Tab-separated table of C-alpha atoms in Angstrom:
chain	number	residue	atom	x	y	z
A	51	MET	CA	103.426	110.302	60.822
A	52	SER	CA	99.755	111.218	60.880
A	53	GLY	CA	100.232	114.944	61.494
A	54	ILE	CA	97.640	114.874	64.276
A	55	LYS	CA	98.912	116.520	67.385
A	56	LEU	CA	96.157	115.508	69.908
A	57	SER	CA	93.506	112.783	69.973
A	58	PHE	CA	90.434	113.523	72.088
A	59	CYS	CA	89.202	110.046	72.995
A	60	ILE	CA	85.495	109.842	73.863
A	61	PRO	CA	83.977	106.476	74.916
A	62	THR	CA	80.169	106.589	74.969
A	63	TYR	CA	77.153	104.369	75.438
A	64	ASN	CA	73.482	105.361	74.996
A	65	ARG	CA	74.190	109.021	75.811
A	66	ALA	CA	73.400	110.667	72.494
A	67	PRO	CA	72.061	113.968	73.965
A	68	PHE	CA	75.143	114.380	76.182
A	69	LEU	CA	77.529	113.480	73.382
A	70	GLU	CA	75.777	115.963	71.057
A	71	ASN	CA	76.246	118.640	73.686
A	72	ALA	CA	79.894	117.843	74.201
A	73	LEU	CA	80.641	117.846	70.442
A	74	SER	CA	78.844	121.150	69.978
A	75	TYR	CA	81.549	122.868	71.997
A	76	PHE	CA	84.185	121.742	69.431
A	77	GLU	CA	82.052	123.525	66.811
A	78	THR	CA	81.305	126.693	68.677
A	79	ARG	CA	83.798	127.327	71.550
A	80	TYR	CA	87.009	125.421	71.199
A	81	ARG	CA	89.857	126.745	69.034
A	82	PHE	CA	93.184	124.932	68.900
A	83	ASP	CA	96.306	125.979	67.067
A	84	PHE	CA	97.308	122.411	66.196
A	85	PRO	CA	95.707	119.539	64.213
A	86	TYR	CA	93.448	117.315	66.312
A	87	GLU	CA	91.023	114.464	65.965
A	88	ILE	CA	88.043	113.252	67.970
A	89	VAL	CA	87.973	109.474	68.404
A	90	ILE	CA	84.607	108.144	69.514
A	91	SER	CA	84.215	104.526	70.659
A	92	ASP	CA	80.579	103.460	70.948
A	93	ASN	CA	79.887	100.583	73.323
A	94	ALA	CA	77.115	99.189	71.066
A	95	SER	CA	74.601	101.906	71.797
A	96	THR	CA	70.964	101.305	70.984
A	97	ASP	CA	70.024	104.985	70.716
A	98	ASN	CA	70.812	107.459	67.906
A	99	THR	CA	74.513	107.941	68.783
A	100	ALA	CA	75.627	107.028	65.254
A	101	GLU	CA	73.300	109.644	63.732
A	102	VAL	CA	74.535	112.322	66.101
A	103	VAL	CA	78.136	111.547	65.218
A	104	GLU	CA	77.436	111.523	61.466
A	105	ALA	CA	75.773	114.976	61.675
A	106	PHE	CA	78.847	116.558	63.245
A	107	ARG	CA	81.188	114.748	60.908
A	108	ALA	CA	79.133	115.991	57.911
A	109	ARG	CA	79.633	119.567	59.209
A	110	GLY	CA	83.388	119.147	59.298
A	111	LEU	CA	84.381	117.987	62.744
A	112	PRO	CA	87.464	115.708	62.508
A	113	ILE	CA	85.701	112.658	63.978
A	114	ARG	CA	86.602	109.004	63.628
A	115	TYR	CA	83.880	106.756	64.863
A	116	TYR	CA	84.095	103.122	65.986
A	117	ARG	CA	81.220	100.994	67.153
A	118	ARG	CA	81.817	97.906	69.215
A	119	SER	CA	79.668	94.876	68.330
A	120	SER	CA	78.769	94.309	71.969
A	121	ASN	CA	79.035	96.248	75.263
A	122	GLY	CA	82.383	95.205	76.766
A	123	GLY	CA	82.269	97.530	79.780
A	124	SER	CA	83.579	101.011	80.313
A	125	LEU	CA	87.262	100.167	80.607
A	126	ALA	CA	87.290	98.150	77.350
A	127	ASN	CA	85.440	100.989	75.573
A	128	ALA	CA	87.977	103.575	76.816
A	129	ALA	CA	90.835	101.340	75.705
A	130	SER	CA	89.172	101.051	72.297
A	131	ALA	CA	89.149	104.842	71.905
A	132	PHE	CA	92.817	105.120	72.901
A	133	HIS	CA	93.969	102.253	70.709
A	134	HIS	CA	92.340	103.853	67.686
A	135	ALA	CA	93.994	107.243	68.381
A	136	ILE	CA	96.726	108.297	65.922
A	137	GLY	CA	97.742	111.629	67.557
A	138	THR	CA	101.089	112.324	69.150
A	139	TYR	CA	99.197	112.848	72.388
A	140	ALA	CA	95.949	111.297	73.645
A	141	PHE	CA	93.414	112.648	76.099
A	142	TYR	CA	90.368	111.065	77.715
A	143	HIS	CA	87.169	113.144	77.377
A	144	ALA	CA	83.940	111.907	79.029
A	145	ASP	CA	80.917	112.286	76.820
A	146	ASP	CA	79.170	114.608	79.251
A	147	ASP	CA	82.008	116.882	80.337
A	148	ALA	CA	83.725	119.934	78.848
A	149	LEU	CA	87.187	121.343	78.279
A	150	VAL	CA	89.198	124.468	79.248
A	151	PRO	CA	90.590	124.942	75.738
A	152	GLU	CA	93.258	127.479	76.715
A	153	GLY	CA	94.545	125.016	79.291
A	154	ILE	CA	94.643	122.263	76.627
A	155	VAL	CA	96.772	124.518	74.398
A	156	ASP	CA	99.174	125.333	77.248
A	157	ALA	CA	99.531	121.643	78.180
A	158	VAL	CA	100.336	120.610	74.593
A	159	ARG	CA	102.963	123.384	74.391
A	160	PHE	CA	104.462	122.095	77.632
A	161	LEU	CA	104.632	118.554	76.220
A	162	ASP	CA	106.209	119.774	73.023
A	163	ALA	CA	108.831	121.673	75.024
A	164	ASN	CA	109.513	118.696	77.327
A	165	PRO	CA	109.874	115.541	75.160
A	166	ASP	CA	110.874	113.487	78.183
A	167	VAL	CA	107.463	113.970	79.798
A	168	VAL	CA	105.080	111.125	78.991
A	169	ALA	CA	102.098	112.219	81.103
A	170	CYS	CA	100.954	115.676	81.867
A	171	HIS	CA	98.363	115.988	84.652
A	172	ALA	CA	96.375	118.960	85.992
A	173	PRO	CA	93.586	119.704	88.428
A	174	TRP	CA	90.097	119.936	86.997
A	175	THR	CA	87.196	122.249	87.727
A	176	LEU	CA	83.702	121.362	88.843
A	177	TYR	CA	81.506	123.110	86.317
A	178	ASN	CA	77.885	124.318	86.490
A	179	GLU	CA	76.921	124.129	82.856
A	180	VAL	CA	73.511	125.776	83.408
A	181	ALA	CA	75.131	128.832	85.003
A	182	GLY	CA	78.116	128.568	82.730
A	183	LYS	CA	80.736	128.899	85.442
A	184	ASP	CA	83.387	126.932	87.349
A	185	VAL	CA	82.285	126.569	90.917
A	186	SER	CA	85.310	124.873	92.496
A	187	GLN	CA	88.499	123.018	91.689
A	188	PHE	CA	89.470	119.416	92.533
A	189	TYR	CA	92.877	119.708	94.255
A	190	SER	CA	95.346	122.483	93.465
A	191	VAL	CA	98.994	122.840	92.359
A	192	ASP	CA	100.879	125.955	93.366
A	193	ALA	CA	103.241	125.856	90.327
A	194	ASP	CA	103.954	123.536	87.478
A	195	ARG	CA	105.913	120.521	88.758
A	196	LYS	CA	107.945	118.110	86.723
A	197	PHE	CA	109.164	114.798	88.184
A	198	GLU	CA	111.968	112.879	86.507
A	199	ARG	CA	111.587	109.323	85.394
A	200	GLY	CA	111.552	106.838	88.273
A	201	SER	CA	111.003	109.451	91.026
A	202	PHE	CA	108.440	107.287	92.832
A	203	ALA	CA	109.169	108.562	96.340
A	204	ASP	CA	108.863	112.256	95.377
A	205	VAL	CA	105.658	111.752	93.366
A	206	PHE	CA	104.059	109.726	96.203
A	207	GLN	CA	104.862	112.438	98.718
A	208	PHE	CA	103.485	115.068	96.381
A	209	MET	CA	100.221	113.235	95.925
A	210	TYR	CA	99.945	112.504	99.630
A	211	GLU	CA	100.552	116.096	100.729
A	212	ARG	CA	98.315	117.682	98.095
A	213	HIS	CA	95.744	114.842	98.103
A	214	ILE	CA	96.117	114.610	94.351
A	215	PHE	CA	94.213	112.280	92.089
A	216	PRO	CA	95.991	111.917	88.700
A	217	GLU	CA	92.815	111.320	86.794
A	218	ILE	CA	92.962	114.095	84.242
A	219	GLY	CA	95.962	113.922	81.939
A	220	ILE	CA	97.285	114.286	78.416
A	221	TYR	CA	99.494	111.279	77.556
A	222	ARG	CA	102.195	110.688	75.020
A	223	ALA	CA	100.492	108.090	72.901
A	224	SER	CA	103.632	105.971	72.496
A	225	VAL	CA	103.532	104.860	76.130
A	226	LEU	CA	99.825	104.080	76.461
A	227	LYS	CA	100.005	100.385	75.493
A	228	SER	CA	102.342	99.585	78.419
A	229	ALA	CA	100.629	101.856	80.920
A	230	TRP	CA	96.920	101.285	80.344
A	231	VAL	CA	96.424	97.733	81.515
A	232	PRO	CA	93.367	96.298	83.337
A	233	ARG	CA	93.379	96.740	87.089
A	234	GLU	CA	90.515	95.617	89.302
A	235	PHE	CA	91.486	96.191	92.915
A	236	CYS	CA	93.931	99.051	92.432
A	237	PHE	CA	92.552	102.431	91.407
A	238	TRP	CA	93.588	102.946	87.765
A	239	ALA	CA	94.877	106.488	88.081
A	240	PHE	CA	97.594	105.612	90.610
A	241	SER	CA	98.572	102.305	89.008
A	242	TYR	CA	98.800	103.859	85.528
A	243	LEU	CA	100.864	106.738	86.919
A	244	ALA	CA	103.364	104.175	88.255
A	245	HIS	CA	103.740	102.791	84.707
A	246	PHE	CA	104.144	106.261	83.283
A	247	LEU	CA	106.923	106.979	85.736
A	248	GLU	CA	108.685	103.868	84.485
A	249	GLU	CA	108.582	105.171	80.962
A	250	GLY	CA	109.560	108.797	81.504
A	251	ALA	CA	108.999	112.022	83.370
A	252	VAL	CA	105.540	113.109	84.561
A	253	ALA	CA	104.253	116.596	85.169
A	254	PHE	CA	101.486	118.263	87.183
A	255	LEU	CA	100.457	121.616	85.814
A	256	LYS	CA	98.817	124.453	87.784
A	257	ARG	CA	96.296	125.463	85.125
A	258	PRO	CA	93.256	123.174	84.640
A	259	PHE	CA	92.336	121.975	81.208
A	260	TYR	CA	89.211	119.938	82.005
A	261	ARG	CA	85.721	120.676	83.363
A	262	SER	CA	83.747	117.984	85.164
A	263	VAL	CA	80.128	118.997	84.684
A	264	THR	CA	78.254	118.754	87.950
A	265	VAL	CA	75.087	120.524	86.785
A	266	SER	CA	74.241	119.573	83.221
A	267	LYS	CA	72.005	121.593	80.938
A	268	VAL	CA	71.075	118.329	79.188
A	269	GLY	CA	70.027	116.221	82.151
A	270	ALA	CA	70.509	117.086	85.812
A	271	ALA	CA	69.765	113.558	87.037
A	272	ARG	CA	72.388	111.845	84.928
A	273	GLN	CA	74.538	109.185	86.485
A	274	GLN	CA	78.116	110.348	87.195
A	275	ALA	CA	80.632	107.517	87.483
A	276	GLY	CA	83.084	109.820	89.305
A	277	ASN	CA	80.629	110.438	92.095
A	278	ASP	CA	79.952	106.706	92.402
A	279	GLN	CA	83.675	106.081	92.715
A	280	VAL	CA	84.049	108.656	95.470
A	281	MET	CA	81.283	106.881	97.388
A	282	THR	CA	82.648	103.341	97.088
A	283	ASP	CA	86.204	103.097	95.889
A	284	TRP	CA	88.234	104.179	98.942
A	285	ASP	CA	89.773	100.746	99.281
A	286	LYS	CA	90.641	100.792	95.594
A	287	TYR	CA	92.349	104.152	96.176
A	288	ARG	CA	94.478	102.524	98.862
A	289	GLY	CA	95.165	99.611	96.550
A	290	GLY	CA	96.317	102.021	93.821
A	291	LEU	CA	98.710	103.761	96.171
A	292	GLU	CA	100.091	100.429	97.364
A	293	TYR	CA	100.511	99.323	93.739
A	294	PHE	CA	102.370	102.539	93.008
A	295	LEU	CA	104.653	102.043	95.988
A	296	TYR	CA	105.297	98.419	95.082
A	297	LEU	CA	106.587	99.265	91.654
A	298	GLY	CA	108.829	101.960	93.137
A	299	LEU	CA	110.132	99.482	95.670
A	300	LYS	CA	110.870	96.854	93.026
A	301	ARG	CA	112.710	99.364	90.922
A	302	GLY	CA	114.848	100.392	93.876
A	303	ARG	CA	113.385	103.851	94.079
A	304	ILE	CA	111.706	103.402	97.465
A	305	PRO	CA	113.587	102.034	100.479
A	306	ASN	CA	112.667	98.545	101.428
A	307	THR	CA	113.088	98.836	105.186
A	308	ARG	CA	110.688	98.149	108.013
A	309	GLU	CA	110.656	101.828	109.010
A	310	ALA	CA	109.948	102.973	105.442
A	311	ARG	CA	107.179	100.481	104.905
A	312	ALA	CA	105.539	101.446	108.216
A	313	ASP	CA	105.644	105.104	107.193
A	314	TYR	CA	104.090	104.437	103.821
A	315	GLU	CA	101.504	102.132	105.387
A	316	GLN	CA	100.414	104.971	107.669
A	317	LYS	CA	100.242	107.441	104.799
A	318	CYS	CA	98.134	105.117	102.643
A	319	ARG	CA	95.839	104.644	105.621
A	320	ALA	CA	95.489	108.362	106.259
A	321	PHE	CA	94.835	108.999	102.569
A	322	THR	CA	92.140	106.346	102.520
A	323	LEU	CA	90.449	107.560	105.665
A	324	ASN	CA	90.246	111.108	104.233
A	325	ARG	CA	88.576	109.735	101.114
A	326	MET	CA	86.127	107.781	103.286
A	327	ALA	CA	85.211	111.021	105.097
A	328	VAL	CA	84.320	112.558	101.746
A	329	ALA	CA	82.272	109.425	100.933
A	330	VAL	CA	80.265	109.876	104.161
A	331	ARG	CA	79.179	113.303	102.954
A	332	PHE	CA	78.183	111.963	99.583
A	333	TRP	CA	76.055	109.145	101.151
A	334	VAL	CA	74.341	111.622	103.377
A	335	ALA	CA	73.564	113.768	100.365
A	336	ARG	CA	71.861	110.646	98.855
A	337	LYS	CA	70.013	110.159	102.124
A	338	ASP	CA	71.616	106.792	102.769
A	339	TYR	CA	72.372	107.185	106.436
A	340	ILE	CA	72.929	103.508	107.076
A	341	LYS	CA	75.927	103.474	104.781
A	342	ALA	CA	77.124	106.811	106.104
A	343	TYR	CA	77.142	105.398	109.634
A	344	GLU	CA	79.012	102.313	108.558
A	345	LEU	CA	81.763	104.514	107.129
A	346	TYR	CA	81.734	106.725	110.200
A	347	THR	CA	82.605	103.737	112.430
A	348	ARG	CA	85.706	103.056	110.291
A	349	LEU	CA	86.687	106.726	110.431
A	350	ALA	CA	86.267	106.809	114.187
A	351	ILE	CA	88.409	103.684	114.814
A	352	GLY	CA	91.015	105.253	112.500
A	353	GLY	CA	91.128	108.327	114.718
A	354	LEU	CA	89.134	110.653	112.396
A	355	GLY	CA	85.804	110.652	114.124
A	356	ASP	CA	85.937	114.445	114.332
A	357	HIS	CA	86.972	114.927	110.696
A	358	PRO	CA	85.559	118.282	109.354
A	359	GLU	CA	83.591	116.346	106.685
A	360	VAL	CA	81.579	114.465	109.345
A	361	ALA	CA	81.668	116.743	112.448
A	362	GLU	CA	78.323	118.336	111.768
A	363	LEU	CA	76.705	115.071	110.709
A	364	LYS	CA	77.289	113.528	114.124
A	365	LYS	CA	74.324	115.408	115.567
A	366	SER	CA	71.771	113.856	113.296
A	367	LEU	CA	73.376	110.634	112.072
A	368	PRO	CA	72.174	108.248	114.788
A	369	LEU	CA	68.599	109.385	114.505
A	370	MET	CA	68.524	109.273	110.714
A	371	ALA	CA	70.259	105.917	110.631
A	372	GLY	CA	67.684	104.530	113.042
A	373	ILE	CA	64.728	105.836	111.040
A	374	GLN	CA	66.178	104.389	107.852
A	375	THR	CA	66.663	101.084	109.596
A	376	LEU	CA	62.926	101.112	110.392
A	377	VAL	CA	62.278	101.650	106.682
A	378	TRP	CA	64.458	98.661	105.818
A	379	HIS	CA	62.782	96.453	108.332
A	380	ALA	CA	59.246	97.409	107.267
A	381	ALA	CA	59.927	97.133	103.560
A	382	SER	CA	61.912	93.929	103.519
A	383	PRO	CA	59.242	91.276	104.498
A	384	ALA	CA	56.882	90.185	101.784
A	385	GLY	CA	53.245	91.227	102.078
A	386	ILE	CA	53.551	94.163	104.510
A	387	LYS	CA	50.704	96.577	103.835
A	388	ARG	CA	50.886	98.988	106.794
A	389	LEU	CA	53.189	100.418	109.452
A	390	ILE	CA	51.717	101.374	112.767
A	391	LEU	CA	53.428	104.282	114.576
A	392	SER	CA	52.458	103.908	118.251
A	393	GLY	CA	53.323	106.422	120.986
A	394	VAL	CA	54.992	108.910	118.609
A	395	ALA	CA	54.713	112.533	119.603
A	396	ASP	CA	54.854	113.940	116.052
A	397	ARG	CA	53.600	111.122	113.870
A	398	GLN	CA	53.341	113.228	110.700
A	399	ALA	CA	56.934	114.396	110.962
A	400	LEU	CA	58.197	110.829	111.398
A	401	ALA	CA	55.970	109.634	108.546
A	402	ASP	CA	57.402	112.317	106.256
A	403	MET	CA	60.930	111.218	107.097
A	404	LEU	CA	60.088	107.582	106.530
A	405	ARG	CA	58.821	108.461	103.030
A	406	GLN	CA	61.900	110.575	102.290
A	407	LEU	CA	64.143	107.708	103.330
A	408	GLY	CA	62.486	105.206	101.020
A	409	LEU	CA	59.430	103.626	102.661
A	410	PRO	CA	57.415	102.345	99.649
A	411	SER	CA	54.135	104.118	98.970
A	412	GLU	CA	52.231	100.798	99.023
A	413	ILE	CA	52.900	100.536	102.740
A	414	GLU	CA	50.384	102.752	104.526
A	415	ILE	CA	51.562	104.587	107.617
A	416	VAL	CA	48.851	104.595	110.283
A	417	GLU	CA	48.323	105.392	113.942
A	418	GLU	CA	47.304	102.674	116.363
A	419	PRO	CA	43.722	101.622	115.694
A	420	SER	CA	41.154	101.544	118.426
A	421	VAL	CA	40.222	98.033	117.437
A	422	HIS	CA	42.918	95.512	116.496
A	423	ASN	CA	41.955	93.110	113.748
A	424	PRO	CA	43.952	89.784	113.703
A	425	GLU	CA	43.742	89.634	109.972
A	426	ASP	CA	45.394	93.040	109.631
A	427	ALA	CA	48.101	92.029	112.076
A	428	GLU	CA	49.356	89.429	109.613
A	429	SER	CA	50.472	92.151	107.167
A	430	THR	CA	51.429	94.910	109.685
A	431	ALA	CA	54.745	96.156	111.027
A	432	VAL	CA	54.730	98.212	114.273
A	433	PHE	CA	56.987	100.852	115.761
A	434	VAL	CA	56.695	101.349	119.525
A	435	PRO	CA	58.876	103.374	121.903
A	436	ASN	CA	59.629	100.799	124.558
A	437	ALA	CA	59.569	97.148	125.690
A	438	SER	CA	56.279	97.421	127.562
A	439	SER	CA	54.490	98.543	124.432
A	440	TYR	CA	56.186	95.715	122.593
A	441	ASP	CA	54.716	93.144	124.966
A	442	ARG	CA	51.238	94.647	124.535
A	443	PHE	CA	51.282	94.361	120.740
A	444	VAL	CA	52.517	90.778	120.999
A	445	SER	CA	49.511	90.014	123.199
A	446	LEU	CA	47.254	91.585	120.567
A	447	GLY	CA	48.498	89.024	117.946
A	448	TYR	CA	51.141	90.995	116.058
A	449	LYS	CA	54.224	89.118	114.928
A	450	PRO	CA	57.071	89.536	117.458
A	451	ASN	CA	59.719	90.049	114.757
A	452	LEU	CA	57.643	92.815	113.117
A	453	ILE	CA	57.436	94.948	116.195
A	454	PHE	CA	60.341	97.406	116.576
A	455	THR	CA	61.375	99.509	119.532
A	456	ASP	CA	63.761	102.494	119.822
A	457	ARG	CA	66.382	100.093	121.136
A	458	ASP	CA	66.061	97.771	118.141
A	459	LEU	CA	66.672	100.633	115.730
A	460	VAL	CA	69.272	102.830	117.450
A	461	GLY	CA	70.635	100.771	120.264
A	462	ASN	CA	73.738	99.933	118.224
A	463	VAL	CA	74.153	103.303	116.552
A	464	MET	CA	76.736	104.898	118.861
A	465	ILE	CA	78.638	108.102	118.125
């Protein structure tokens, strides 16, 4: 036995400033009443990650550091950290997030008191590191819940009703090798949970023990993999739920009847549509209205066109999607140097929106010239309000497929 109670497993790659910040909390803020280790797996970083780690190790942090010879991707790097862990329990810690140390202590005590529990999950907070405060919480649990081994139906219903994502957990290390296996089309948290349930009981605790940093004091513009997943992985979420149900069915823990399968199919569909509604909001926040509209069409056909996440967006979405479509059309052809805005009441306002939505600075936005030069027409895109204006610009020598009307841009954007 190693004597280590908990292994904090931190995969990292070229994020030395964030890793330094995360490790500083272990020095200054975290206090645990059990032996722990910090296992860092470096995915062949080219920055000063190794030097950062060595500085903390020299000051006494219980770090074990492993550097991969090449970048094998995020999943392999996470697996590397877990495989090197020697604690009784193992815990994933992103290199740019933080902990709720009191919650960690409570969760370890719970695991010690419940040796049949192989995975202990909890909600996590969204943390503004600059302000030093938790601003919200990702899902909630009214009271600690423990589910016995093999209780697939009960756990699925619990996740469905509470809209729970079992992403944050402390795991009994002895079961990790059989639970953490590569999954491409099925969201890992649901598929891994299915494997945990095959090995023992699982628990969902009320008290959070993890902070997902949304506003970082190190770098506000950092990439957040979690946000990217929310925006793109809704079908993987459904795949993960279906994987979970399949294992329960094969173990005889979920009824294999037509009625039961139809009920679970509907619940998986509803869960996925709700995640797509959240994704719409995220895409709008990134000012990608084309993708937001695509998702809206799927929500609407699924019966959630008035979902609270998208209700307010419906007023502006067609217009913004149309303007962004104009950006796409003008920026895609090679050699375009200018965009004429003809017959536009507030040209400056439209020009500002075109820039905000990604029109490259090298494309000049101009009003219709008094004299039309055939040489300029070769490298010019045109926006006009109606078909009659279109015909006029064609007669002036502009390329027909570079002249866009309102109908071209928003005729198919229907809400």
